[in-house]
Amino acid sequence: MGAGFSWCVSDSDEPLRPRLEDIPESCVATVLMYLDPPDICKLARLNRAFRGASSADFIWESKLPSTYKFIVEKVLEDPSVMVLGKKEVYARLCRHNPFDNGTKEFWLDKRTGGICLAISSKALKITGIDDRRYWNHISTDESRFQTVAYLQQIWWLEVEGDIDFQFPSGQYSVYFRLQLGKSSKRLGRRVCNMDQIHGWDIKPVKFQLTTSDGQHAVSCSYLDNPGNWAIYYVGKFVSKNPNDLMKIKFSLTQIDCTHIKGGLCVDSVFICNSEIAGKEFRKFL
């Protein structure tokens, strides 16, 4: 009779305390599935069982966006990624991944797996961009794309762009990243030339977005805070059919020809899950 429970007592007849490494790996993996990715990675350092469980494909597939196969094909353009473990796929998508000849960038929020997209000024259609009297592309280390479009002066301001993407179900927000004034470095210090800033206090700029399934949003804002990058809200849209390709169109206009305006830097457009927008702003500014 004693042999049936001899595993739970020591030579001194004192009960053995269960240890973390005694928990079956399958049980550990089931618990880890309910945690955020950064917490999973922290617990993987506890012992061998947690380390093994933390790499289970079913855990990381639940963290990946439902459209991750489309994203890998469109953004990474590397079929070999799909043969990797799901943890490695998640890690690759959390990097800042340029695509479309470096004019766009995609990444996942590490904690939530939320989608983030940035679209360079070079991927936008800007009225008059080829005329040096109005616009110039200038190099800067203040942009993730290392270049921005700088407006000297113009009567008719029109900036448009679009993207086709399979967005996982959820709500998304769209923003423009703009700055009044042209910044540069002088003797190692940041300086901003504001001499050409004019015309933005007369009428607001109009921001719009439309989607291929009929959604539409409009917002208006005066451009201010010269010398500093600012995020301007365009609107929100909802993805209900993640397997369908959705076209998002967005624009920035000030087409009142009663006055000229100038001194504006256009960096990029930012699209992300609405619930992580505030967090991503701090990185984007």
Coordinates of C-alpha atoms in Angstrom, one line a residue:
M1 CA 0.0 0.0 0.0
G2 CA 2.8 2.3 0.8
A3 CA 4.3 1.9 -2.7
G4 CA 1.4 3.8 -4.2
F5 CA 2.3 7.0 -2.6
S6 CA 6.0 6.7 -2.1
W7 CA 6.6 9.3 -4.8
C8 CA 5.2 12.1 -2.6
V9 CA 7.3 11.5 0.5
S10 CA 11.0 11.8 1.2
D11 CA 13.2 9.4 3.2
S12 CA 12.4 11.5 6.2
D13 CA 8.7 11.0 5.6
E14 CA 8.2 14.8 4.9
P15 CA 6.0 15.6 1.9
L16 CA 7.8 16.9 -1.2
R17 CA 6.8 20.4 -2.4
P18 CA 5.8 20.6 -6.1
R19 CA 8.2 22.6 -8.2
L20 CA 7.6 24.8 -11.3
E21 CA 9.4 22.3 -13.5
D22 CA 6.9 19.6 -12.4
I23 CA 4.1 21.3 -14.3
P24 CA 3.5 19.6 -17.6
E25 CA 4.6 21.6 -20.6
S26 CA 1.2 21.3 -22.2
C27 CA -0.4 22.9 -19.1
V28 CA 2.1 25.7 -19.1
A29 CA 1.4 26.5 -22.8
T30 CA -2.4 26.6 -22.2
V31 CA -1.8 29.2 -19.5
L32 CA 0.7 31.2 -21.5
M33 CA -1.9 31.6 -24.4
Y34 CA -3.9 34.0 -22.2
L35 CA -0.9 36.3 -21.6
D36 CA 0.5 39.2 -23.7
P37 CA 3.6 38.4 -25.9
P38 CA 6.1 40.4 -23.7
D39 CA 4.9 38.5 -20.6
I40 CA 5.2 35.2 -22.4
C41 CA 8.8 36.0 -23.2
K42 CA 9.6 36.9 -19.6
L43 CA 8.2 33.7 -18.3
A44 CA 10.1 31.7 -20.9
R45 CA 13.2 32.5 -18.8
L46 CA 12.0 30.7 -15.7
N47 CA 13.0 27.1 -16.7
R48 CA 13.1 24.6 -19.5
A49 CA 9.4 23.7 -19.3
F50 CA 8.4 27.3 -19.6
R51 CA 10.9 27.9 -22.4
G52 CA 9.6 25.0 -24.4
A53 CA 6.0 25.9 -23.9
S54 CA 6.5 29.5 -24.8
S55 CA 7.4 28.5 -28.4
A56 CA 4.3 26.5 -29.1
D57 CA 2.8 27.4 -32.4
F58 CA -0.8 27.5 -31.2
I59 CA 0.1 30.2 -28.7
W60 CA 1.7 32.5 -31.3
E61 CA -0.9 31.8 -33.9
S62 CA -3.5 33.2 -31.5
K63 CA -1.4 36.4 -31.2
L64 CA -0.9 36.9 -34.9
P65 CA -3.4 39.1 -36.9
S66 CA -6.0 36.9 -38.7
T67 CA -4.6 38.2 -42.0
Y68 CA -1.0 37.5 -41.3
K69 CA -0.6 35.3 -44.4
F70 CA -1.6 38.2 -46.6
I71 CA 0.7 40.5 -44.6
V72 CA 3.7 38.2 -45.0
E73 CA 3.1 38.0 -48.8
K74 CA 2.5 41.7 -49.3
V75 CA 5.1 43.2 -46.9
L76 CA 7.9 40.6 -46.4
E77 CA 7.6 39.1 -49.9
D78 CA 9.5 36.1 -48.6
P79 CA 7.6 32.7 -48.9
S80 CA 10.2 31.0 -46.6
V81 CA 8.9 33.0 -43.6
M82 CA 5.8 30.8 -43.6
V83 CA 7.8 27.7 -42.8
L84 CA 9.2 29.3 -39.7
G85 CA 7.6 28.8 -36.3
K86 CA 4.7 31.1 -35.5
K87 CA 6.8 32.8 -32.7
E88 CA 9.5 33.7 -35.3
V89 CA 6.8 35.0 -37.7
Y90 CA 5.4 37.2 -34.9
A91 CA 8.9 38.6 -34.2
R92 CA 9.5 39.4 -37.9
L93 CA 6.2 41.3 -38.2
C94 CA 7.0 43.3 -35.0
R95 CA 10.0 44.8 -36.8
H96 CA 9.6 47.9 -38.8
N97 CA 9.3 46.3 -42.3
P98 CA 9.6 48.6 -45.3
F99 CA 7.7 47.7 -48.5
D100 CA 6.6 49.2 -51.8
N101 CA 10.2 50.3 -52.6
G102 CA 10.6 51.7 -49.1
T103 CA 7.7 54.2 -49.4
K104 CA 5.6 52.4 -46.8
E105 CA 6.3 50.6 -43.5
F106 CA 4.4 48.0 -41.6
W107 CA 4.8 46.7 -38.0
L108 CA 2.8 45.0 -35.2
D109 CA 2.4 46.5 -31.8
K110 CA 4.5 44.0 -29.7
R111 CA 2.0 43.8 -26.8
T112 CA -1.3 43.7 -28.6
G113 CA -0.5 42.5 -32.1
G114 CA -2.3 45.5 -33.5
I115 CA -1.5 46.6 -37.0
C116 CA 0.5 49.8 -37.7
L117 CA 1.1 51.3 -41.2
A118 CA 3.1 54.4 -42.2
I119 CA 3.0 55.9 -45.7
S120 CA 5.8 58.2 -46.8
S121 CA 5.2 61.6 -48.5
K122 CA 6.8 60.0 -51.6
A123 CA 3.9 57.6 -51.8
L124 CA 1.4 60.5 -51.8
K125 CA 0.0 62.4 -54.8
I126 CA 0.8 66.1 -54.1
T127 CA -0.4 68.7 -56.5
G128 CA 2.6 70.7 -57.9
I129 CA 5.2 68.4 -56.3
D130 CA 7.3 68.5 -59.5
D131 CA 7.5 72.3 -59.6
R132 CA 10.4 73.6 -57.5
R133 CA 8.6 76.9 -57.1
Y134 CA 6.1 75.2 -54.8
W135 CA 7.5 72.0 -53.4
N136 CA 10.8 70.3 -52.6
H137 CA 11.7 66.9 -51.1
I138 CA 14.2 67.5 -48.3
S139 CA 16.3 65.0 -46.4
T140 CA 15.9 64.8 -42.6
D141 CA 16.6 62.4 -39.8
E142 CA 13.3 63.4 -38.2
S143 CA 11.4 61.2 -40.6
R144 CA 11.4 57.4 -40.4
F145 CA 11.6 57.6 -44.3
Q146 CA 14.5 60.1 -44.1
T147 CA 12.7 62.5 -46.4
V148 CA 9.7 64.9 -46.2
A149 CA 7.9 67.1 -48.7
Y150 CA 8.4 70.8 -48.0
L151 CA 5.9 73.4 -49.3
Q152 CA 7.4 76.8 -50.0
Q153 CA 4.2 78.5 -51.0
I154 CA 1.0 77.6 -53.1
W155 CA -2.5 78.7 -53.6
W156 CA -4.0 75.2 -54.1
L157 CA -3.0 72.6 -51.4
E158 CA -4.0 69.1 -52.2
V159 CA -2.3 65.9 -50.9
E160 CA -3.9 62.5 -51.5
G161 CA -3.0 58.9 -51.0
D162 CA -4.4 55.4 -50.8
I163 CA -3.6 51.9 -49.8
D164 CA -5.1 48.4 -50.5
F165 CA -4.9 46.1 -47.5
Q166 CA -6.6 43.2 -45.7
F167 CA -7.3 44.7 -42.2
P168 CA -8.2 42.3 -39.4
S169 CA -11.6 43.0 -37.9
G170 CA -11.6 46.1 -35.7
Q171 CA -11.6 49.9 -35.7
Y172 CA -8.7 51.9 -37.2
S173 CA -7.6 55.5 -37.1
V174 CA -5.9 57.6 -39.7
Y175 CA -3.6 60.6 -39.1
F176 CA -1.2 62.9 -41.0
R177 CA 2.2 63.8 -39.5
L178 CA 2.9 67.5 -40.3
Q179 CA 5.1 70.4 -39.2
L180 CA 5.1 74.1 -39.8
G181 CA 8.6 75.2 -40.5
K182 CA 11.7 73.5 -41.9
S183 CA 14.0 72.0 -39.3
S184 CA 17.7 71.2 -39.7
K185 CA 20.9 70.8 -37.7
R186 CA 23.3 73.6 -37.0
L187 CA 26.5 73.0 -34.9
G188 CA 24.8 69.8 -33.7
R189 CA 21.7 71.5 -32.5
R190 CA 18.2 71.4 -33.9
V191 CA 17.0 74.7 -35.5
C192 CA 13.8 75.4 -37.4
N193 CA 13.4 78.0 -40.1
M194 CA 9.9 79.6 -39.8
D195 CA 10.4 82.4 -42.3
Q196 CA 8.1 80.9 -44.9
I197 CA 5.2 80.0 -42.6
H198 CA 2.1 81.9 -43.6
G199 CA -1.6 81.5 -44.5
W200 CA -2.5 78.7 -42.0
D201 CA -4.4 81.0 -39.6
I202 CA -7.0 82.2 -42.1
K203 CA -8.9 78.9 -42.8
P204 CA -8.6 75.3 -41.5
V205 CA -7.2 72.4 -43.4
K206 CA -9.7 69.7 -44.4
F207 CA -8.9 66.0 -43.8
Q208 CA -10.9 63.2 -45.4
L209 CA -10.9 59.5 -45.7
T210 CA -13.1 57.1 -47.7
T211 CA -13.1 53.3 -47.9
S212 CA -14.1 50.9 -50.7
D213 CA -17.1 49.7 -48.7
G214 CA -18.6 53.2 -48.4
Q215 CA -17.3 54.6 -45.2
H216 CA -16.5 58.3 -45.1
A217 CA -15.0 60.6 -42.5
V218 CA -14.1 64.4 -42.5
S219 CA -12.3 66.6 -40.0
C220 CA -11.0 70.1 -40.1
S221 CA -8.1 71.7 -38.2
Y222 CA -6.0 74.8 -38.1
L223 CA -2.3 74.0 -38.4
D224 CA -0.4 75.4 -35.5
N225 CA 2.5 74.7 -33.1
P226 CA 5.3 75.8 -35.5
G227 CA 8.6 74.2 -35.2
N228 CA 7.2 70.9 -33.8
W229 CA 5.9 67.8 -35.4
A230 CA 2.2 67.2 -34.9
I231 CA -0.3 64.4 -35.5
Y232 CA -3.6 65.6 -37.2
Y233 CA -6.6 63.3 -36.9
V234 CA -8.3 62.4 -40.2
G235 CA -11.0 59.9 -39.1
K236 CA -11.8 56.3 -38.3
F237 CA -13.0 53.3 -40.3
V238 CA -14.1 49.8 -39.3
S239 CA -13.0 46.5 -40.9
K240 CA -15.7 43.8 -40.8
N241 CA -14.6 41.5 -43.5
P242 CA -10.9 40.8 -42.9
N243 CA -10.5 38.5 -45.9
D244 CA -11.6 41.2 -48.3
L245 CA -9.1 43.7 -49.8
M246 CA -10.1 47.2 -48.6
K247 CA -9.0 50.4 -50.3
I248 CA -8.5 53.3 -48.0
K249 CA -8.2 56.8 -49.5
F250 CA -7.1 59.8 -47.5
S251 CA -6.5 63.5 -48.3
L252 CA -5.4 66.8 -46.9
T253 CA -6.7 69.9 -48.7
Q254 CA -6.9 73.7 -48.4
I255 CA -8.1 74.8 -51.8
D256 CA -9.4 78.3 -51.0
C257 CA -7.5 80.4 -53.6
T258 CA -8.1 83.7 -51.8
H259 CA -4.7 83.4 -50.1
I260 CA -1.4 81.6 -50.4
K261 CA 0.1 79.4 -47.7
G262 CA 3.6 78.0 -47.2
G263 CA 6.2 76.7 -44.8
L264 CA 4.7 73.2 -44.4
C265 CA 6.5 69.9 -44.1
V266 CA 4.5 66.7 -45.0
D267 CA 6.1 63.6 -43.6
S268 CA 3.7 60.7 -43.7
V269 CA 0.3 59.2 -43.0
F270 CA -0.2 56.8 -40.1
I271 CA -2.9 54.1 -39.8
C272 CA -3.3 51.8 -36.7
N273 CA -5.8 50.1 -34.5
S274 CA -7.6 52.8 -32.6
E275 CA -7.0 51.3 -29.2
I276 CA -3.2 51.6 -29.6
A277 CA -3.1 55.0 -31.3
G278 CA -2.1 57.0 -28.3
K279 CA 0.8 54.7 -27.5
E280 CA 2.1 54.7 -31.1
F281 CA 1.9 58.6 -31.2
R282 CA 4.7 58.9 -28.7
K283 CA 6.9 56.9 -31.1
F284 CA 5.6 58.7 -34.2
L285 CA 6.3 62.3 -33.1

